[in-house]
Coordinates of C-alpha atoms and ligand atoms in Angstrom, one line a residue:
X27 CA 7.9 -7.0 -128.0
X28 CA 8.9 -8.9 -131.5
X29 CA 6.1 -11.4 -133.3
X30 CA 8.0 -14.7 -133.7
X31 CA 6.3 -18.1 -135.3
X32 CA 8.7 -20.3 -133.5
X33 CA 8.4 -22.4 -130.2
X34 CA 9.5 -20.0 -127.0
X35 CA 9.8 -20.6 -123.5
X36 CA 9.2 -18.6 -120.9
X37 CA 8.8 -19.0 -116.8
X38 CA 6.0 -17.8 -114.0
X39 CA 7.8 -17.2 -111.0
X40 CA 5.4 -18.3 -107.5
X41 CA 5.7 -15.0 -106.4
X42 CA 4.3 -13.4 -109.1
X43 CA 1.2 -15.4 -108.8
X44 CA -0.7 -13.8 -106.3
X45 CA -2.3 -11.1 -106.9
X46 CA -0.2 -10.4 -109.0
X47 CA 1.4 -11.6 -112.5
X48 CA 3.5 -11.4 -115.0
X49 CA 2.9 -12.1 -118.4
X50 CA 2.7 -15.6 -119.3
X51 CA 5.0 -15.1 -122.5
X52 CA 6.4 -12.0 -123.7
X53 CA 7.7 -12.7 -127.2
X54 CA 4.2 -12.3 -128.8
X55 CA 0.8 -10.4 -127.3
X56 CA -1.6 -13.1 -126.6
X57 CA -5.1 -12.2 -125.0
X58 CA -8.9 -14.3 -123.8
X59 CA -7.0 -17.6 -122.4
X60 CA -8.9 -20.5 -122.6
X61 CA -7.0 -23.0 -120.1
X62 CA -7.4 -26.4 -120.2
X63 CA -6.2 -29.9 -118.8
X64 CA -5.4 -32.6 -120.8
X65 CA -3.4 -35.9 -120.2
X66 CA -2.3 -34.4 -116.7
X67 CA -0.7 -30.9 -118.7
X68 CA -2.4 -27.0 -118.8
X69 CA -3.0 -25.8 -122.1
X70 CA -4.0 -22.5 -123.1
X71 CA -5.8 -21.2 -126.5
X72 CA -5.5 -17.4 -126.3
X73 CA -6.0 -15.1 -128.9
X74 CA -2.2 -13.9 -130.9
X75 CA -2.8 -9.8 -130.8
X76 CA -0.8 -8.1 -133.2
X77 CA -0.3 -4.3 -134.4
X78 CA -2.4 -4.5 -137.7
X79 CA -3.0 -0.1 -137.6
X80 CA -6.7 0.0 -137.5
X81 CA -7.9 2.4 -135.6
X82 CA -9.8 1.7 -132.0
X83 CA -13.7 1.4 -133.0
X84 CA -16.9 0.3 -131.1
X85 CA -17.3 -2.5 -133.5
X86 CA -13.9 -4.3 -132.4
X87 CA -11.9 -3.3 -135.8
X88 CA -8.6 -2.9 -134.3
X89 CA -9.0 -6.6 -133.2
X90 CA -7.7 -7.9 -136.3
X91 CA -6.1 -10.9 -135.8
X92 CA -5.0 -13.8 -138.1
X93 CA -3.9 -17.1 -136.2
X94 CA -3.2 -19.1 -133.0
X95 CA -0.9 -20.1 -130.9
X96 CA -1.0 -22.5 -128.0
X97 CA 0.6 -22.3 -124.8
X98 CA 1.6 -25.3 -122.9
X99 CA 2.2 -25.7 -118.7
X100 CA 4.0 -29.0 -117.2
X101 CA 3.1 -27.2 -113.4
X102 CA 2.2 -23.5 -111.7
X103 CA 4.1 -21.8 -111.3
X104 CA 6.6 -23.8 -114.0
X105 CA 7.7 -22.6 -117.9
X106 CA 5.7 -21.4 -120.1
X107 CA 6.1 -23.1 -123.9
X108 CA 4.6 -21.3 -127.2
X109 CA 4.2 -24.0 -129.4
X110 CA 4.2 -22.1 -132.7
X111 CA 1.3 -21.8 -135.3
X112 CA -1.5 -23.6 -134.8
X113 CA -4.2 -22.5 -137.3
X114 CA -3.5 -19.7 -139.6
X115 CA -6.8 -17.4 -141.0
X116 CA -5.5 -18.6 -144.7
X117 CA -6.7 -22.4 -143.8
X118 CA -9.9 -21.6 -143.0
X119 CA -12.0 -21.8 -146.3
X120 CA -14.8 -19.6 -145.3
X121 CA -12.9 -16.9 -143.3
X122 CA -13.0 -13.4 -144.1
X123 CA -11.1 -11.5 -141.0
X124 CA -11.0 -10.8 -137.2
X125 CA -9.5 -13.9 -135.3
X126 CA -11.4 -13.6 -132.0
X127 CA -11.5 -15.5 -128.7
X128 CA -11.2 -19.4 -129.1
X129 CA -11.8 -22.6 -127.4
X130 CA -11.0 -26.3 -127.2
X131 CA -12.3 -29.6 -126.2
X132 CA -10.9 -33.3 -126.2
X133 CA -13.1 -36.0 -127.4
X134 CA -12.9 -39.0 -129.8
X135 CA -9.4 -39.2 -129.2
X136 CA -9.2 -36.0 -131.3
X137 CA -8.9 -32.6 -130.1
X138 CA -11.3 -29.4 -131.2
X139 CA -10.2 -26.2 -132.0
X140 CA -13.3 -23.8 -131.8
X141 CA -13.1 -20.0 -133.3
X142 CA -14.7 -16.8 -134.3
X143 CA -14.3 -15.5 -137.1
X144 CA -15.9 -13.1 -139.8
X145 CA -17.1 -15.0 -142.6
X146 CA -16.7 -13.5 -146.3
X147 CA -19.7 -11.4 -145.7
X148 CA -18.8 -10.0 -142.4
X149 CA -20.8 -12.1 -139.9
X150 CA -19.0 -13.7 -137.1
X151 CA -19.5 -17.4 -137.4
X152 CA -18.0 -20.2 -135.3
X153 CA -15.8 -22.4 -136.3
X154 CA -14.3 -25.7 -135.8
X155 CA -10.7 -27.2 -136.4
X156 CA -9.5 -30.8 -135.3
X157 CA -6.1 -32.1 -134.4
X158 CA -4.4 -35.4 -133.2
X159 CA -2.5 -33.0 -130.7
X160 CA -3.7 -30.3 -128.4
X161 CA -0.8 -28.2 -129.5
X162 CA -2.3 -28.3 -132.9
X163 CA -1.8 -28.3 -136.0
X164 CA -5.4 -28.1 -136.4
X165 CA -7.1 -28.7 -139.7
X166 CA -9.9 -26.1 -140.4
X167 CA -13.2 -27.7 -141.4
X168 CA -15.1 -26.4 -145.1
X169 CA -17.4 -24.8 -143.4
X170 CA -18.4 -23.0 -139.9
X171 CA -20.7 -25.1 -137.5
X172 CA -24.4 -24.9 -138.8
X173 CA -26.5 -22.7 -136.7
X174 CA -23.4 -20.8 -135.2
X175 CA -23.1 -16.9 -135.0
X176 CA -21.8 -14.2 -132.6
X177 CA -18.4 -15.0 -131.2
X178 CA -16.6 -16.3 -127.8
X179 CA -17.0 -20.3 -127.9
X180 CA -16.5 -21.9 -124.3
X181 CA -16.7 -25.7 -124.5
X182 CA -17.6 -27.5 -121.0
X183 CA -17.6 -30.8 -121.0
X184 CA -19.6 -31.9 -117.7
X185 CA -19.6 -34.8 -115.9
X186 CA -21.4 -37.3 -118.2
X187 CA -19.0 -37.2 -120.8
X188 CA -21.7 -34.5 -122.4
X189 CA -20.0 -31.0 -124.3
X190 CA -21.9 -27.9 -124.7
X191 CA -20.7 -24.4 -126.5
X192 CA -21.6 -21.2 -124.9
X193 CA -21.8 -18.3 -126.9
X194 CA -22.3 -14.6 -128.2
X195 CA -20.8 -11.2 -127.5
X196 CA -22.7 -8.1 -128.0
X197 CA -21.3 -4.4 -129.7
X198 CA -18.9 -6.0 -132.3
X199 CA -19.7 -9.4 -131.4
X200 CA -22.9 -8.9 -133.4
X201 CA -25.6 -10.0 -130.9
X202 CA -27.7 -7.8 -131.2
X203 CA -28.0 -7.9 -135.2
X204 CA -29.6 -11.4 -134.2
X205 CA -32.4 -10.7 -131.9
X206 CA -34.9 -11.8 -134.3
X207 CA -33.2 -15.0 -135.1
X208 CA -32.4 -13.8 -138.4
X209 CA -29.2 -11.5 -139.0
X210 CA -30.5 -7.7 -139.6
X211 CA -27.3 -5.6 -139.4
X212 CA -29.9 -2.8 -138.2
X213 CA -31.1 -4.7 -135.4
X214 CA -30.0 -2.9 -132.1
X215 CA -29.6 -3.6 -128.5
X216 CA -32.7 -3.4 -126.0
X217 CA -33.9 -0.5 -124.7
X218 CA -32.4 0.2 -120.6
X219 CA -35.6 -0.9 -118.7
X220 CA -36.0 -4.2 -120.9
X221 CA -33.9 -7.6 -120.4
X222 CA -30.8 -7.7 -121.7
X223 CA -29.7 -9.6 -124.7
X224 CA -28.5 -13.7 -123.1
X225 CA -25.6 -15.3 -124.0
X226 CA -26.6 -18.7 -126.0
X227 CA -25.8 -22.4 -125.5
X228 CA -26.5 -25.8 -127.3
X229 CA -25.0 -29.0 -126.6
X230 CA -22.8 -30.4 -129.1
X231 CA -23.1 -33.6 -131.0
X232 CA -20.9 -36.8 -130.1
X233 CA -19.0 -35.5 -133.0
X234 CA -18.2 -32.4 -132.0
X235 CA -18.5 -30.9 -135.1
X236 CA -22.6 -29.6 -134.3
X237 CA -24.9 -28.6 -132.5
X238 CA -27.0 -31.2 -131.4
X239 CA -30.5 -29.0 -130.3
X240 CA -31.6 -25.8 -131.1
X241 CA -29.7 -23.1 -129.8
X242 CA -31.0 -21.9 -126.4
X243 CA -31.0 -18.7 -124.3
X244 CA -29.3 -18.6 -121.2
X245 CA -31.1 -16.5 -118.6
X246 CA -29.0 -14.5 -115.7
X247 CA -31.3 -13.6 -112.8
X248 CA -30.6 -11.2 -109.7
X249 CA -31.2 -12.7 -106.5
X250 CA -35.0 -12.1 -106.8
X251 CA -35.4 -14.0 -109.6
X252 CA -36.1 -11.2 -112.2
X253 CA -33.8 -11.1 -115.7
X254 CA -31.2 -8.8 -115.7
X255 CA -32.0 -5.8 -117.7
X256 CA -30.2 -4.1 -120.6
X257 CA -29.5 -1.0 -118.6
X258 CA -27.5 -2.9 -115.9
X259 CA -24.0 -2.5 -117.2
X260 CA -22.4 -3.7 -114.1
X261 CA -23.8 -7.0 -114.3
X262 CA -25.2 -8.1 -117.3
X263 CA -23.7 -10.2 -120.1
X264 CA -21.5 -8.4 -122.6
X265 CA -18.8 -11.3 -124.0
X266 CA -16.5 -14.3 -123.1
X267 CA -18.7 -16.8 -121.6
X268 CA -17.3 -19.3 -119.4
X269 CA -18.4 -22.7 -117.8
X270 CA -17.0 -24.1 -114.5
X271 CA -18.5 -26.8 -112.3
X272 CA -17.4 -26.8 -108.6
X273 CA -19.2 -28.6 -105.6
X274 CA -22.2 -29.8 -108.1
X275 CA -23.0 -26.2 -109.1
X276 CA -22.7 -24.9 -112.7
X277 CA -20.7 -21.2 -112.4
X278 CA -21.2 -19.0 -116.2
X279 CA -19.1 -16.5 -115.5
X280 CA -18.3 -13.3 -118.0
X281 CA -17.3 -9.8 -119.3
X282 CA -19.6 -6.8 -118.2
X283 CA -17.5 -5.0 -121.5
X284 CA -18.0 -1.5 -121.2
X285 CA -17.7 -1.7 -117.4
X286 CA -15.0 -4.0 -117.3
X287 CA -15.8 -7.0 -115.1
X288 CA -15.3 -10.0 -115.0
X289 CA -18.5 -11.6 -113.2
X290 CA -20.4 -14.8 -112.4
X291 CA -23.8 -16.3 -111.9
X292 CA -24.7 -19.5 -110.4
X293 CA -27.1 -22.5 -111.2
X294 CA -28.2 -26.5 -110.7
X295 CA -28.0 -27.2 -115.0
X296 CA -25.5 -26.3 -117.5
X297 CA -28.6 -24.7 -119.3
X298 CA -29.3 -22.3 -116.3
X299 CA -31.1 -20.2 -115.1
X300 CA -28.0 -18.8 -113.3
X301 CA -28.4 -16.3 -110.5
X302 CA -26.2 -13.4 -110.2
X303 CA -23.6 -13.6 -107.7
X304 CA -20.7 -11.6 -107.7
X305 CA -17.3 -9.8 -109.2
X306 CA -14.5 -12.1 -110.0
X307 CA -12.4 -10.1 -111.6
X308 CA -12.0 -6.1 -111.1
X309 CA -11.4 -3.9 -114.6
X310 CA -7.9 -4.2 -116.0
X311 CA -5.6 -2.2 -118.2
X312 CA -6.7 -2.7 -121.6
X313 CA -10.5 -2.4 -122.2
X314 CA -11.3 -5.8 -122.7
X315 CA -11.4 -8.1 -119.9
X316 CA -11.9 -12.1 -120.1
X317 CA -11.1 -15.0 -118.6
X318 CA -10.8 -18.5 -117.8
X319 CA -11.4 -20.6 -114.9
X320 CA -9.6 -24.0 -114.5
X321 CA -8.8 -26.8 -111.9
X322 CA -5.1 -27.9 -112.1
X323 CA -3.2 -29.7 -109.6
X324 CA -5.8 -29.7 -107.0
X325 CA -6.1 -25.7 -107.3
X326 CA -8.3 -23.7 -108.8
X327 CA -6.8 -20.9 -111.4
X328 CA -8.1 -17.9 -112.9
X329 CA -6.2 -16.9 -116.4
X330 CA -6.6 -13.5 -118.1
X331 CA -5.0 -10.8 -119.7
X332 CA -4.2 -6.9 -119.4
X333 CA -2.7 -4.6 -121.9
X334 CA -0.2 -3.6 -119.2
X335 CA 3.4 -4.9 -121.4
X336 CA 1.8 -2.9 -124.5
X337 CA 1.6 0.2 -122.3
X338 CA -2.3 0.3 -122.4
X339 CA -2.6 -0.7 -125.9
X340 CA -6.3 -2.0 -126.0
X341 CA -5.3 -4.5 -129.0
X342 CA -1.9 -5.6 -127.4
X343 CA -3.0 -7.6 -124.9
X344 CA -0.6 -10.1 -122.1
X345 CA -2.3 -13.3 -120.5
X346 CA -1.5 -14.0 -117.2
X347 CA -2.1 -16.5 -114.1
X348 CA -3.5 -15.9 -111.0
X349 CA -4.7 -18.1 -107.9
X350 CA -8.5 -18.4 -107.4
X351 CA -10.6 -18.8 -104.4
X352 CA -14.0 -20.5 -103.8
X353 CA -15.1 -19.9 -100.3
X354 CA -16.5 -22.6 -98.2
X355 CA -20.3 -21.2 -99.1
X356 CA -19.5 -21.5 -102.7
X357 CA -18.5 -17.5 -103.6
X358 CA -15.6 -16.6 -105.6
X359 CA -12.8 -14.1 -103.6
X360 CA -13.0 -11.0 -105.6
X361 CA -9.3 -10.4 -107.6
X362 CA -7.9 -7.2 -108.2
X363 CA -4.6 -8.0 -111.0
X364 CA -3.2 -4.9 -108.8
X365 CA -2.1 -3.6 -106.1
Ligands
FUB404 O1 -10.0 -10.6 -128.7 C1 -11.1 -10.1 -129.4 C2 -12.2 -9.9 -128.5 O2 -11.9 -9.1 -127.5 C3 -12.7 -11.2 -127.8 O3 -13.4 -12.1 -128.7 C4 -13.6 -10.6 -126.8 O4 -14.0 -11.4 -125.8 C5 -12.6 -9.5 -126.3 O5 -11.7 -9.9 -125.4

């Protein structure tokens, strides 16, 4: 597969939908979809993967990105359009290296571009980027939002016309270097039998450039109420946060990481608590998995990616569509992306 900069178009054929797809675009790697609607059309802020030859690390080296491009859907299945560079890693002021996972919102009749990125010294801050288009391009602001660390930004905007950010990634999203509130590059995760380290959320300010509270833990219960605890691999939160609301409930859904699912836990406030529920997504090829979750068209969709067009290449990652299914009590059909 070449890298190209200019606008490509592509098509999802239905019966590659379910359960299976193809990737959305082929001309570049593109990974951690962040679908949205807007104006009636899908859009989707991935990550661009490329082949920059660092070695696989725990820390999340080899991730070494350096812009965007969005992806644009008139229908599913329907074509696919790349619409080119939207925000390189040289317009961002502060930025130092490692594109990861963004986000975007529409408000003010302007549209948000939110992204991690290592700052000069190292330390993942989150960004913010405006645009008159959702296709960008976006304009990178001075500085990262105030506050911000950690990486995976997921921007819901509920109901009431109110946005907030979810947050944080642990390993070489740097979560656990902030446990005191304070960065400590020595700080580690918590021991097995203690609770594990919560994603963070904080509602943003009308304009969308802030937080507008302090930034706030999100706790993940199991069914009896009790934290999840740091040992619990298969359920608690490692990376890519993600907000849905469906039938009045909240849904934060995530990665497990280093066991590879894609899981979600529900709740009655986009604060939480959230109670454990389930598997959404089974591991895929590639060791990252992550995910969005998005109403289009009266049906609910599931996008993610897999490193199956890179032949397994962890850092050469494909998004892709799939179908998704809330059951009449409220839980999500498990997907496996195979066979
Ligand atoms: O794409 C870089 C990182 O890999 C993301 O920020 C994580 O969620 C994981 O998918």
């Amino acid at each position: 597969s070449a890298s190209s900069d200019s606008v490509q178009t592509t098509s999802v054929k239905e019966d590659s939908l379910h359960p299976i797809s193809d990737p959305l675009v082929t001309a570049i790697y593109t990974a951690d979809p962040s679908a949205h609607v807007f104006n009636g059309k899908l859009y989707i802020y991935p990550s661009h993967d490329i082949e920059a030859g660092i070695p696989q690390n725990d820390n999340g080296d080899h991730f070494d990105m350096r812009d965007y491009h969005i992806l644009s859907m008139d229908s599913i299945p329907g074509s696919v359009k790349d619409n080119g560079i939207a925000l390189n890693i040289k317009d961002i002021p502060w930025a130092g290296r490692q594109l990861w996972a963004p986000d975007a919102a529409y408000a003010n009749k302007t549209y948000y571009l939110y992204f991690p990125v290592k700052d000069k010294q190292d330390i993942f801050r989150i960004g913010v980027a405006k645009s008159d288009s959702p296709t960008g391009p976006f304009k990178a602001e001075p500085t990262p939002i105030e506050g911000s660390f950690s990486i995976d930004p997921a921007v819901f905007a509920d109901s009431d016309g109110k946005h907030y950010m979810y947050f944080g990634g642990i390993w070489g999203g740097q979560l656990q270097r902030w446990r005191s509130g304070k960065y400590d590059v020595n700080s580690k995760e918590p021991d097995s039998n203690q609770v594990a380290l919560s994603p963070k959320v904080a509602r943003l300010s009308k304009d969308m450039l802030h937080f507008d509270e302090k930034v706030r833990d999100i706790q993940i219960l199991d069914k009896d109420g009790k934290p999840l605890l740091a040992g619990d691999h298969d359920r608690r939160f490692f990376e890519a946060s993600w907000l849905h609301k469906y039938d009045g409930k909240y849904y934060f859904s995530y990665s497990t990481g280093d066991t590879h699912y894609i899981v979600y836990a529900t709740g009655d406030s986009p604060y939480g608590p959230f109670t454990y529920q389930g598997v959404i997504l089974k591991p895929v090829i590639g060791w990252t998995n992550h995910h969005s979750i998005v109403e289009f068209k009266g049906k609910w969709y599931l996008f993610y990616h897999d490193s199956s067009l890179s032949g397994g290449k962890t850092h050469l990652r494909s998004v892709k569509v799939t179908e998704l299914t809330h059951r009449p009590d409220g839980t999500i059909e498990t997907i496996s992306a195979y066979k």
